PDB file of C-alpha atoms in Angstrom:
ATOM      1  CA  MET P  88     -17.610  93.575 -46.871  1.00 50.00           C
ATOM      2  CA  PRO P  89     -15.498  92.276 -43.577  1.00 52.00           C
ATOM      3  CA  ASN P  90     -12.319  93.391 -43.545  1.00 58.00           C
ATOM      4  CA  ALA P  91      -9.139  90.856 -42.615  1.00 56.00           C
ATOM      5  CA  SER P  92      -8.236  92.365 -39.389  1.00 59.00           C
ATOM      6  CA  ALA P  93     -12.507  91.823 -38.287  1.00 55.00           C
ATOM      7  CA  MET P  94     -12.019  87.453 -40.029  1.00 54.00           C
ATOM      8  CA  GLN P  95      -8.651  87.377 -37.638  1.00 54.00           C
ATOM      9  CA  THR P  96     -11.563  88.348 -34.454  1.00 54.00           C
ATOM     10  CA  ALA P  97     -13.296  85.911 -35.515  1.00 51.00           C
ATOM     11  CA  ARG P  98     -10.745  83.355 -36.139  1.00 55.00           C
ATOM     12  CA  ASP P  99      -9.232  83.697 -32.563  1.00 55.00           C
ATOM     13  CA  ILE P 100     -12.782  83.301 -30.838  1.00 54.00           C
ATOM     14  CA  ARG P 101     -12.516  79.726 -28.831  1.00 53.00           C
ATOM     15  CA  LEU P 102     -15.399  77.792 -28.758  1.00 48.00           C
ATOM     16  CA  PRO P 103     -16.553  75.914 -25.344  1.00 54.00           C
ATOM     17  CA  GLY P 104     -15.990  71.956 -25.887  1.00 52.00           C
ATOM     18  CA  GLN P 105     -13.368  73.115 -29.037  1.00 55.00           C
ATOM     19  CA  ASP P 106     -10.006  71.738 -27.699  1.00 64.00           C
ATOM     20  CA  LEU P 107     -10.841  68.499 -25.281  1.00 60.00           C
ATOM     21  CA  THR P 108      -8.661  65.835 -24.006  1.00 70.00           C
ATOM     22  CA  LEU P 109      -8.577  62.038 -24.149  1.00 66.00           C
ATOM     23  CA  GLU P 110      -9.104  62.327 -21.065  1.00 73.00           C
ATOM     24  CA  GLU P 111     -11.924  65.344 -21.133  1.00 64.00           C
ATOM     25  CA  THR P 112     -13.626  63.739 -24.232  1.00 68.00           C
ATOM     26  CA  LEU P 113     -14.850  59.939 -23.024  1.00 68.00           C
ATOM     27  CA  ARG P 114     -15.655  62.305 -19.598  1.00 67.00           C
ATOM     28  CA  VAL P 115     -17.851  63.545 -21.726  1.00 65.00           C
ATOM     29  CA  MET P 116     -19.106  59.909 -22.992  1.00 72.00           C
ATOM     30  CA  ASP P 117     -19.956  58.541 -20.100  1.00 70.00           C
ATOM     31  CA  VAL P 118     -22.221  61.784 -18.601  1.00 67.00           C
ATOM     32  CA  ALA P 119     -23.686  60.855 -21.592  1.00 68.00           C
ATOM     33  CA  ARG P 120     -24.276  57.453 -21.350  1.00 73.00           C
ATOM     34  CA  GLU P 121     -25.364  57.474 -18.027  1.00 74.00           C
ATOM     35  CA  MET P 122     -28.547  60.071 -19.051  1.00 71.00           C
ATOM     36  CA  ARG P 123     -29.370  57.985 -21.924  1.00 73.00           C
ATOM     37  CA  ASP P 124     -29.356  55.047 -19.102  1.00 69.00           C
ATOM     38  CA  ARG P 125     -31.472  57.372 -17.482  1.00 67.00           C
ATOM     39  CA  ARG P 126     -34.095  58.799 -20.048  1.00 65.00           C
ATOM     40  CA  GLU P 127     -34.363  54.814 -20.845  1.00 65.00           C
ATOM     41  CA  THR P 128     -35.158  53.789 -17.439  1.00 62.00           C
ATOM     42  CA  ALA P 129     -37.671  56.066 -16.773  1.00 56.00           C
ATOM     43  CA  GLU P 130     -39.526  55.389 -19.952  1.00 58.00           C
ATOM     44  CA  GLU P 131     -39.427  52.103 -18.724  1.00 60.00           C
ATOM     45  CA  MET P 132     -41.499  52.906 -15.596  1.00 55.00           C
ATOM     46  CA  PHE P 133     -43.233  55.691 -17.696  1.00 54.00           C
ATOM     47  CA  ARG P 134     -44.800  52.395 -20.182  1.00 64.00           C
ATOM     48  CA  ARG P 135     -44.807  49.694 -16.298  1.00 66.00           C
ATOM     49  CA  ASP P 136     -47.727  52.742 -15.119  1.00 69.00           C
ATOM     50  CA  ASP P 137     -48.902  52.915 -18.336  1.00 70.00           C
ATOM     51  CA  PHE P 138     -49.424  49.098 -18.563  1.00 68.00           C
ATOM     52  CA  ARG P 139     -50.489  49.555 -14.887  1.00 71.00           C
ATOM     53  CA  ASN P 140     -53.257  52.021 -15.841  1.00 77.00           C
ATOM     54  CA  GLU P 141     -54.230  50.598 -18.966  1.00 75.00           C
ATOM     55  CA  LEU P 142     -54.749  46.528 -16.927  1.00 70.00           C
ATOM     56  CA  ARG P 143     -56.920  48.767 -14.062  1.00 73.00           C
ATOM     57  CA  GLN P 144     -59.473  50.328 -16.505  1.00 77.00           C
ATOM     58  CA  LYS P 145     -59.959  46.815 -17.760  1.00 77.00           C
ATOM     59  CA  LEU P 146     -60.627  44.908 -14.698  1.00 73.00           C
ATOM     60  CA  LEU P 147     -62.770  48.178 -14.542  1.00 73.00           C
ATOM     61  CA  ARG P 148     -64.415  47.877 -17.078  1.00 77.00           C
ATOM     62  CA  THR P 149     -64.782  43.929 -16.964  1.00 78.00           C
ATOM     63  CA  ALA P 150     -65.980  43.539 -13.295  1.00 74.00           C
ATOM     64  CA  GLN P 151     -69.296  46.194 -14.408  1.00 73.00           C
ATOM     65  CA  LEU P 152     -70.126  44.614 -16.767  1.00 74.00           C
ATOM     66  CA  SER P 153     -69.150  40.812 -15.397  1.00 76.00           C
ATOM     67  CA  GLY P 154     -71.146  42.754 -11.955  1.00 74.00           C
ATOM     68  CA  ASP P 155     -68.697  41.889  -9.968  1.00 75.00           C
ATOM     69  CA  LYS P 156     -68.431  44.459  -7.555  1.00 74.00           C
ATOM     70  CA  VAL P 157     -64.885  44.367  -7.213  1.00 73.00           C
ATOM     71  CA  THR P 158     -63.382  48.262  -6.175  1.00 78.00           C
ATOM     72  CA  ALA P 159     -60.910  49.752  -6.834  1.00 75.00           C
ATOM     73  CA  ALA P 160     -57.949  49.482  -3.754  1.00 79.00           C
ATOM     74  CA  GLU P 161     -59.133  45.798  -4.926  1.00 77.00           C
ATOM     75  CA  ILE P 162     -58.136  45.984  -7.859  1.00 76.00           C
ATOM     76  CA  ASP P 163     -54.876  47.283  -7.601  1.00 77.00           C
ATOM     77  CA  ALA P 164     -53.927  45.425  -4.814  1.00 79.00           C
ATOM     78  CA  ALA P 165     -54.404  42.045  -7.341  1.00 78.00           C
ATOM     79  CA  ILE P 166     -52.337  43.458 -10.170  1.00 73.00           C
ATOM     80  CA  ASP P 167     -49.374  44.567  -7.228  1.00 75.00           C
ATOM     81  CA  GLN P 168     -49.992  40.886  -6.615  1.00 76.00           C
ATOM     82  CA  TYR P 169     -49.816  40.465 -10.029  1.00 73.00           C
ATOM     83  CA  LEU P 170     -47.177  41.996 -11.223  1.00 68.00           C
ATOM     84  CA  SER P 171     -44.840  40.832  -8.356  1.00 71.00           C
ATOM     85  CA  ARG P 172     -45.049  37.426  -9.414  1.00 68.00           C
ATOM     86  CA  LEU P 173     -44.646  38.298 -12.585  1.00 63.00           C
ATOM     87  CA  HIS P 174     -40.696  37.464 -13.120  1.00 63.00           C
ATOM     88  CA  THR P 175     -40.848  34.915 -10.478  1.00 67.00           C
ATOM     89  CA  TYR P 176     -38.600  32.168 -11.354  1.00 65.00           C
ATOM     90  CA  SER P 177     -39.380  29.416 -10.247  1.00 70.00           C
ATOM     91  CA  ASP P 178     -37.633  26.052 -11.662  1.00 73.00           C
ATOM     92  CA  PRO P 179     -39.235  24.195 -15.091  1.00 73.00           C
ATOM     93  CA  GLU P 180     -41.040  20.606 -14.950  1.00 79.00           C
ATOM     94  CA  PRO P 181     -38.813  17.347 -14.435  1.00 81.00           C
ATOM     95  CA  GLY P 182     -38.079  15.738 -17.629  1.00 82.00           C
ATOM     96  CA  PHE P 183     -35.739  14.392 -20.532  1.00 82.00           C
ATOM     97  CA  LYS P 184     -35.811  17.995 -21.717  1.00 81.00           C
ATOM     98  CA  SER P 185     -34.562  19.364 -18.293  1.00 81.00           C
ATOM     99  CA  PHE P 186     -32.251  16.483 -18.176  1.00 82.00           C
ATOM    100  CA  VAL P 187     -30.560  17.551 -21.467  1.00 82.00           C
ATOM    101  CA  ALA P 188     -31.189  21.724 -20.739  1.00 83.00           C
ATOM    102  CA  HIS P 189     -29.413  20.473 -17.111  1.00 81.00           C
ATOM    103  CA  CYS P 190     -26.145  18.701 -18.441  1.00 84.00           C
ATOM    104  CA  TRP P 191     -25.993  21.016 -21.439  1.00 85.00           C
ATOM    105  CA  VAL P 192     -25.327  23.393 -18.659  1.00 85.00           C
ATOM    106  CA  TRP P 193     -21.865  21.670 -16.876  1.00 87.00           C
ATOM    107  CA  ARG P 194     -21.046  19.851 -19.426  1.00 86.00           C
ATOM    108  CA  LYS P 195     -18.053  20.899 -18.455  1.00 88.00           C
ATOM    109  CA  ARG P 196     -17.695  19.938 -15.863  1.00 89.00           C
ATOM    110  CA  ILE P 197     -19.324  16.659 -16.626  1.00 87.00           C
ATOM    111  CA  LEU P 198     -17.068  16.259 -19.676  1.00 88.00           C
ATOM    112  CA  ALA P 199     -14.345  16.891 -16.602  1.00 88.00           C
ATOM    113  CA  GLY P 200     -16.265  14.144 -14.285  1.00 88.00           C
ATOM    114  CA  VAL P 201     -15.932  11.752 -17.445  1.00 88.00           C
ATOM    115  CA  ALA P 202     -12.527  12.178 -17.919  1.00 88.00           C
ATOM    116  CA  ALA P 203     -11.449  11.990 -14.238  1.00 88.00           C
ATOM    117  CA  THR P 204     -13.374   9.434 -14.174  1.00 86.00           C
ATOM    118  CA  ALA P 205     -11.585   8.002 -16.858  1.00 86.00           C
ATOM    119  CA  PHE P 206      -7.910   8.506 -15.711  1.00 84.00           C
ATOM    120  CA  ALA P 207      -8.835   6.650 -12.682  1.00 84.00           C
ATOM    121  CA  ALA P 208      -9.984   3.126 -14.168  1.00 82.00           C
ATOM    122  CA  ALA P 209      -7.317   3.054 -16.343  1.00 78.00           C
ATOM    123  CA  SER P 210      -4.096   3.895 -13.609  1.00 78.00           C
ATOM    124  CA  LEU P 211      -6.274   1.313 -11.809  1.00 74.00           C
ATOM    125  CA  TRP P 212      -6.635  -1.290 -14.756  1.00 69.00           C
ATOM    126  CA  PHE P 213      -3.108  -0.566 -15.313  1.00 67.00           C
ATOM    127  CA  LEU P 214      -1.330  -0.335 -11.965  1.00 65.00           C
ATOM    128  CA  PHE P 215      -3.509  -4.058 -11.201  1.00 65.00           C
ATOM    129  CA  ALA P 216      -4.726  -5.535 -13.808  1.00 63.00           C
ATOM    130  CA  SER P 217      -3.170  -4.892 -16.980  1.00 63.00           C
ATOM    131  CA  PRO P 218      -0.125  -7.354 -18.039  1.00 58.00           C
ATOM    132  CA  ILE P 219       2.300  -5.654 -16.834  1.00 60.00           C
ATOM    133  CA  ALA P 220       0.975  -4.537 -13.446  1.00 58.00           C
ATOM    134  CA  PRO P 221       2.469  -3.492 -10.718  1.00 61.00           C
ATOM    135  CA  LEU P 222       0.712  -4.630  -7.832  1.00 57.00           C
ATOM    136  CA  SER P 223      -1.039  -7.597  -9.508  1.00 59.00           C
ATOM    137  CA  PRO P 224      -1.831  -9.174  -6.077  1.00 67.00           C
ATOM    138  CA  THR P 225      -1.309 -12.373  -8.449  1.00 68.00           C
ATOM    139  CA  LEU P 226       1.961 -10.545 -11.266  1.00 69.00           C
ATOM    140  CA  ARG P 227       3.533 -10.075  -7.980  1.00 72.00           C
ATOM    141  CA  ALA P 228       2.683 -13.451  -6.316  1.00 73.00           C
ATOM    142  CA  GLN P 229       4.318 -15.221  -9.837  1.00 74.00           C
ATOM    143  CA  ARG P 230       7.149 -11.953  -9.271  1.00 78.00           C
ATOM    144  CA  ALA P 231       7.086 -13.671  -6.528  1.00 81.00           C
ATOM    145  CA  VAL P 232       7.240 -17.806  -6.822  1.00 83.00           C
ATOM    146  CA  ALA P 233      10.156 -16.860 -10.005  1.00 86.00           C
ATOM    147  CA  ALA P 234      12.434 -15.103  -7.506  1.00 89.00           C
ATOM    148  CA  GLU P 235      12.142 -18.316  -5.985  1.00 88.00           C
ATOM    149  CA  VAL P 236      12.356 -20.870  -8.374  1.00 88.00           C
ATOM    150  CA  GLU P 237      15.559 -18.427  -9.569  1.00 90.00           C
ATOM    151  CA  SER P 238      17.241 -19.343  -5.850  1.00 91.00           C
ATOM    152  CA  ALA P 239      16.472 -22.132  -6.079  1.00 90.00           C
ATOM    153  CA  SER P 240      17.987 -23.088  -8.961  1.00 91.00           C
ATOM    154  CA  SER P 241      21.189 -21.610  -7.914  1.00 93.00           C
ATOM    155  CA  THR P 242      21.373 -23.544  -4.427  1.00 93.00           C
ATOM    156  CA  LEU P 243      20.683 -26.661  -5.500  1.00 93.00           C
ATOM    157  CA  ASP P 244      24.068 -25.950  -7.635  1.00 93.00           C
ATOM    158  CA  ARG P 245      25.485 -25.725  -4.744  1.00 93.00           C
ATOM    159  CA  ILE P 246      24.703 -28.882  -3.270  1.00 94.00           C
ATOM    160  CA  ARG P 247      25.738 -30.771  -5.842  1.00 93.00           C
ATOM    161  CA  SER P 248      28.976 -29.331  -5.757  1.00 94.00           C
ATOM    162  CA  MET P 249      29.891 -30.374  -2.193  1.00 94.00           C
ATOM    163  CA  THR P 250      28.155 -33.764  -2.214  1.00 93.00           C
ATOM    164  CA  ASP P 251      27.891 -36.835  -4.574  1.00 92.00           C
ATOM    165  CA  ASP P 252      25.110 -38.219  -1.648  1.00 92.00           C
ATOM    166  CA  VAL P 253      22.181 -39.283  -4.246  1.00 93.00           C
ATOM    167  CA  GLU P 254      19.609 -39.397  -1.592  1.00 94.00           C
ATOM    168  CA  VAL P 255      20.402 -35.074  -0.825  1.00 94.00           C
ATOM    169  CA  ILE P 256      21.054 -34.674  -4.286  1.00 94.00           C
ATOM    170  CA  GLN P 257      17.205 -36.292  -4.969  1.00 94.00           C
ATOM    171  CA  MET P 258      16.098 -34.716  -1.507  1.00 94.00           C
ATOM    172  CA  ALA P 259      17.022 -31.747  -2.804  1.00 94.00           C
ATOM    173  CA  GLU P 260      15.170 -31.948  -6.714  1.00 94.00           C
ATOM    174  CA  ARG P 261      11.845 -32.758  -4.896  1.00 93.00           C
ATOM    175  CA  LEU P 262      12.344 -29.461  -3.407  1.00 92.00           C
ATOM    176  CA  GLN P 263      13.235 -27.201  -6.054  1.00 91.00           C
ATOM    177  CA  GLY P 264       9.845 -29.088  -7.811  1.00 92.00           C
ATOM    178  CA  GLU P 265       7.727 -28.734  -5.588  1.00 91.00           C
ATOM    179  CA  ILE P 266       9.207 -24.448  -5.938  1.00 90.00           C
ATOM    180  CA  ARG P 267       8.224 -24.761  -9.646  1.00 89.00           C
ATOM    181  CA  SER P 268       5.216 -26.791  -9.314  1.00 89.00           C
ATOM    182  CA  THR P 269       3.329 -23.728  -6.972  1.00 86.00           C
ATOM    183  CA  SER P 270       1.901 -20.623  -7.296  1.00 83.00           C
ATOM    184  CA  ASP P 271       2.235 -20.073  -3.518  1.00 86.00           C
ATOM    185  CA  VAL P 272       4.823 -18.049  -2.152  1.00 84.00           C
ATOM    186  CA  THR P 273       4.614 -19.525   0.796  1.00 88.00           C
ATOM    187  CA  GLN P 274       4.979 -22.538   0.242  1.00 90.00           C
ATOM    188  CA  ALA P 275       7.401 -21.770  -2.111  1.00 89.00           C
ATOM    189  CA  LEU P 276       9.357 -19.762   0.476  1.00 90.00           C
ATOM    190  CA  ALA P 277       8.434 -22.817   2.636  1.00 92.00           C
ATOM    191  CA  ALA P 278      10.435 -24.479   0.296  1.00 92.00           C
ATOM    192  CA  ARG P 279      13.285 -22.554  -0.365  1.00 91.00           C
ATOM    193  CA  ASN P 280      13.736 -22.654   3.009  1.00 93.00           C
ATOM    194  CA  ARG P 281      14.626 -25.747   3.006  1.00 94.00           C
ATOM    195  CA  LEU P 282      16.811 -26.104   0.202  1.00 93.00           C
ATOM    196  CA  ASP P 283      18.868 -23.783   1.845  1.00 94.00           C
ATOM    197  CA  GLU P 284      18.917 -25.325   4.946  1.00 94.00           C
ATOM    198  CA  ILE P 285      20.157 -28.027   3.411  1.00 95.00           C
ATOM    199  CA  ALA P 286      23.154 -25.315   1.592  1.00 95.00           C
ATOM    200  CA  SER P 287      23.858 -24.722   4.883  1.00 94.00           C
ATOM    201  CA  THR P 288      24.104 -28.263   6.569  1.00 94.00           C
ATOM    202  CA  LEU P 289      26.620 -29.342   3.657  1.00 95.00           C
ATOM    203  CA  ALA P 290      28.773 -26.234   4.267  1.00 95.00           C
ATOM    204  CA  GLU P 291      29.220 -26.383   7.892  1.00 95.00           C
ATOM    205  CA  GLU P 292      32.790 -28.046   9.549  1.00 96.00           C
ATOM    206  CA  TYR P 293      33.251 -28.781  13.054  1.00 96.00           C
ATOM    207  CA  GLU P 294      34.444 -31.634  15.358  1.00 96.00           C
ATOM    208  CA  ILE P 295      31.773 -32.480  17.900  1.00 96.00           C
ATOM    209  CA  ARG P 296      34.238 -33.240  21.306  1.00 96.00           C
ATOM    210  CA  ILE P 297      33.910 -34.329  24.721  1.00 96.00           C
ATOM    211  CA  VAL P 298      34.356 -31.390  27.094  1.00 94.00           C
ATOM    212  CA  ALA P 299      37.631 -32.479  28.772  1.00 89.00           C
ATOM    213  CA  GLY P 300      38.585 -29.644  31.493  1.00 80.00           C
ATOM    214  CA  THR P 301      39.695 -30.690  34.384  1.00 77.00           C
ATOM    215  CA  ASN P 302      37.169 -28.801  36.678  1.00 83.00           C
ATOM    216  CA  ASP P 303      34.726 -30.347  34.621  1.00 87.00           C
ATOM    217  CA  LYS P 304      32.174 -32.998  34.308  1.00 90.00           C
ATOM    218  CA  SER P 305      32.648 -35.231  31.801  1.00 93.00           C
ATOM    219  CA  GLY P 306      29.854 -37.853  31.389  1.00 93.00           C
ATOM    220  CA  LEU P 307      26.392 -38.262  33.042  1.00 93.00           C
ATOM    221  CA  GLU P 308      25.866 -42.387  33.689  1.00 93.00           C
ATOM    222  CA  ARG P 309      21.614 -42.231  34.784  1.00 92.00           C
ATOM    223  CA  SER P 310      20.548 -44.944  36.644  1.00 91.00           C
ATOM    224  CA  PHE P 311      16.766 -46.799  36.304  1.00 89.00           C
ATOM    225  CA  GLN P 312      15.452 -48.762  38.339  1.00 89.00           C
ATOM    226  CA  ASP P 313      13.270 -50.709  36.571  1.00 89.00           C
ATOM    227  CA  ARG P 314      15.713 -50.856  33.417  1.00 90.00           C
ATOM    228  CA  PRO P 315      19.210 -50.158  32.485  1.00 91.00           C
ATOM    229  CA  SER P 316      21.501 -47.203  32.900  1.00 93.00           C
ATOM    230  CA  ILE P 317      21.831 -44.996  30.157  1.00 95.00           C
ATOM    231  CA  PHE P 318      25.514 -43.477  29.601  1.00 96.00           C
ATOM    232  CA  TYR P 319      26.422 -40.204  28.491  1.00 96.00           C
ATOM    233  CA  VAL P 320      29.264 -38.244  27.144  1.00 96.00           C
ATOM    234  CA  PHE P 321      29.249 -32.933  27.672  1.00 96.00           C
ATOM    235  CA  VAL P 322      30.457 -32.298  24.321  1.00 96.00           C
ATOM    236  CA  GLU P 323      30.665 -29.236  22.257  1.00 96.00           C
ATOM    237  CA  ALA P 324      30.781 -28.612  18.249  1.00 96.00           C
ATOM    238  CA  ARG P 325      33.632 -27.034  17.948  1.00 95.00           C
ATOM    239  CA  THR P 326      35.416 -24.411  14.737  1.00 94.00           C
ATOM    240  CA  SER P 327      38.924 -25.185  13.469  1.00 91.00           C
ATOM    241  CA  ASP P 328      40.100 -22.642  15.137  1.00 92.00           C
ATOM    242  CA  GLY P 329      38.877 -23.385  18.126  1.00 90.00           C
ATOM    243  CA  LYS P 330      35.711 -21.344  18.792  1.00 94.00           C
ATOM    244  CA  VAL P 331      31.966 -22.820  20.289  1.00 95.00           C
ATOM    245  CA  ILE P 332      29.594 -23.187  17.831  1.00 95.00           C
ATOM    246  CA  SER P 333      26.307 -23.720  18.883  1.00 95.00           C
ATOM    247  CA  ARG P 334      23.585 -27.138  17.378  1.00 94.00           C
ATOM    248  CA  GLN P 335      20.139 -27.212  18.031  1.00 93.00           C
ATOM    249  CA  ILE P 336      19.534 -30.364  20.060  1.00 94.00           C
ATOM    250  CA  ARG P 337      16.278 -32.707  20.911  1.00 94.00           C
ATOM    251  CA  ASN P 338      15.967 -33.179  23.935  1.00 94.00           C
ATOM    252  CA  SER P 339      14.674 -36.742  24.617  1.00 92.00           C
ATOM    253  CA  GLU P 340      13.573 -36.198  27.272  1.00 89.00           C
ATOM    254  CA  THR P 341      11.020 -33.797  26.553  1.00 91.00           C
ATOM    255  CA  ASP P 342      11.185 -33.357  22.678  1.00 91.00           C
ATOM    256  CA  LYS P 343      10.731 -30.913  22.011  1.00 93.00           C
ATOM    257  CA  PRO P 344      14.161 -29.042  19.821  1.00 93.00           C
ATOM    258  CA  GLU P 345      16.243 -26.289  21.815  1.00 94.00           C
ATOM    259  CA  THR P 346      19.614 -23.907  20.477  1.00 95.00           C
ATOM    260  CA  VAL P 347      22.680 -25.210  23.128  1.00 95.00           C
ATOM    261  CA  THR P 348      25.622 -25.653  23.077  1.00 95.00           C
ATOM    262  CA  ARG P 349      26.778 -27.811  25.418  1.00 95.00           C
ATOM    263  CA  TRP P 350      24.856 -31.417  25.218  1.00 96.00           C
ATOM    264  CA  ALA P 351      24.920 -35.306  27.342  1.00 96.00           C
ATOM    265  CA  VAL P 352      24.791 -38.012  24.000  1.00 96.00           C
ATOM    266  CA  GLN P 353      24.642 -41.380  25.040  1.00 96.00           C
ATOM    267  CA  ILE P 354      26.952 -43.842  24.069  1.00 96.00           C
ATOM    268  CA  SER P 355      28.196 -47.407  25.132  1.00 95.00           C
ATOM    269  CA  GLU P 356      28.602 -48.708  27.995  1.00 95.00           C
ATOM    270  CA  SER P 357      32.394 -50.200  26.842  1.00 95.00           C
ATOM    271  CA  ALA P 358      33.145 -46.513  26.300  1.00 96.00           C
ATOM    272  CA  TYR P 359      32.285 -44.288  28.735  1.00 96.00           C
ATOM    273  CA  ARG P 360      33.465 -46.935  31.525  1.00 95.00           C
ATOM    274  CA  ARG P 361      37.000 -46.990  29.003  1.00 95.00           C
ATOM    275  CA  LEU P 362      36.848 -42.844  29.092  1.00 94.00           C
ATOM    276  CA  ALA P 363      36.161 -42.551  32.690  1.00 93.00           C
ATOM    277  CA  ALA P 364      39.321 -44.642  32.825  1.00 93.00           C
ATOM    278  CA  ASP P 365      41.285 -42.445  31.282  1.00 92.00           C
ATOM    279  CA  LYS P 366      40.421 -39.128  32.938  1.00 91.00           C
ATOM    280  CA  SER P 367      41.132 -41.088  36.742  1.00 89.00           C
ATOM    281  CA  ASP P 368      44.501 -38.821  36.876  1.00 87.00           C
ATOM    282  CA  GLY P 369      41.937 -36.216  35.662  1.00 86.00           C
ATOM    283  CA  VAL P 370      43.307 -35.444  32.334  1.00 88.00           C
ATOM    284  CA  LEU P 371      40.584 -37.130  29.096  1.00 92.00           C
ATOM    285  CA  ASN P 372      42.493 -37.646  26.667  1.00 91.00           C
ATOM    286  CA  GLU P 373      39.950 -39.372  24.602  1.00 93.00           C
ATOM    287  CA  THR P 374      38.106 -36.144  23.369  1.00 93.00           C
ATOM    288  CA  VAL P 375      36.811 -35.778  19.562  1.00 95.00           C
ATOM    289  CA  TYR P 376      33.176 -37.942  19.521  1.00 96.00           C
ATOM    290  CA  ALA P 377      32.390 -37.184  15.361  1.00 96.00           C
ATOM    291  CA  VAL P 378      33.465 -34.860  12.801  1.00 97.00           C
ATOM    292  CA  LYS P 379      31.303 -33.212  10.483  1.00 96.00           C
ATOM    293  CA  GLN P 380      33.166 -32.464   7.788  1.00 95.00           C
ATOM    294  CA  ARG P 381      31.953 -30.680   4.411  1.00 94.00           C
ATOM    295  CA  GLY P 382      30.013 -32.626   2.334  1.00 94.00           C
ATOM    296  CA  GLU P 383      27.852 -35.048   4.739  1.00 95.00           C
ATOM    297  CA  MET P 384      24.147 -33.959   6.246  1.00 93.00           C
ATOM    298  CA  GLN P 385      25.674 -35.812   9.764  1.00 93.00           C
ATOM    299  CA  PRO P 386      28.686 -36.361  11.883  1.00 94.00           C
ATOM    300  CA  THR P 387      30.735 -39.018  11.359  1.00 94.00           C
ATOM    301  CA  ILE P 388      31.328 -41.260  15.249  1.00 94.00           C
ATOM    302  CA  GLN P 389      34.720 -40.898  15.855  1.00 94.00           C
ATOM    303  CA  LEU P 390      34.350 -41.730  19.428  1.00 95.00           C
ATOM    304  CA  ASP P 391      35.628 -46.371  19.790  1.00 93.00           C
ATOM    305  CA  GLY P 392      33.160 -48.278  20.067  1.00 93.00           C
ATOM    306  CA  ALA P 393      30.760 -45.673  21.277  1.00 92.00           C
ATOM    307  CA  VAL P 394      27.883 -45.950  19.165  1.00 92.00           C
ATOM    308  CA  VAL P 395      24.892 -47.098  19.997  1.00 91.00           C
ATOM    309  CA  LYS P 396      21.211 -47.491  17.963  1.00 89.00           C
ATOM    310  CA  SER P 397      19.056 -44.610  17.957  1.00 88.00           C
ATOM    311  CA  PRO P 398      20.995 -42.240  20.832  1.00 92.00           C
ATOM    312  CA  SER P 399      19.103 -39.593  23.327  1.00 94.00           C
ATOM    313  CA  THR P 400      20.688 -36.930  23.880  1.00 95.00           C
ATOM    314  CA  LEU P 401      19.837 -33.880  26.396  1.00 95.00           C
ATOM    315  CA  THR P 402      19.742 -30.994  26.699  1.00 94.00           C
ATOM    316  CA  GLN P 403      19.143 -30.343  30.675  1.00 90.00           C
ATOM    317  CA  TRP P 404      20.562 -32.501  33.353  1.00 85.00           C
ATOM    318  CA  LYS P 405      20.761 -32.214  37.600  1.00 73.00           C
TER     319      LYS P 405
END
């Protein structure tokens, strides 16, 4: 029976690999797996060689039995060609099953595309076709017309507050009616602009005064051989603080409107002769031709005896 010293010595002896660390253990396992993979690869090669040899023997026997004169080299070449094409991929025949298979493989992309298409369609509907579509041409036109209707209503109230002229108010109401009844933004805008022009004209206040400067001509006599002469005075529109303002005047000779600060207006011969006599000393005392008051559409002629039927106006003269 071994003594205690021998047993202690036996316990002190360490076998190889008895105190492996975790890293060393994993390394050993990797080596074992690699050896297993190599063994399986070798076995597969042996099986493939066995399969090749068996197929070769079967083909040789078949050729002998059928009387075919086939050499071993030809059989080996046929086997090589067969094995090279054995695992070659080719697309399946087109059909419903193939279509379903492709749809399943691409299901995530298809679903993403369907979701994106649905989102785009919903966005377009919201922007252009929904009841609150911000980019719908029809809805935008309706909103624009509604804005013109509201603006026209406010302008009409201002017109009524400035004048009692029934004809002017009726004209403004007709323009407002045109805006309410149309769905065309262009027509609504044109009618509202005419309404604004009426309000602006009613709000104006100025005097039309005859040019009375010492070095300025105050009148013009235009003579003709086949008809009576026409008499004019040169006038300017001035505000209450004396500022000259421009006016749009239609030239009777060209029938074209022009924006000017000085123009000529026809008066009667008697008024012209009286003004000429007044300025014979170089100073014209009677200078007010007409007055435009707030609430009126046209200036009222103040010059005595100056009124003529359908007076002509000039914007250019020599």
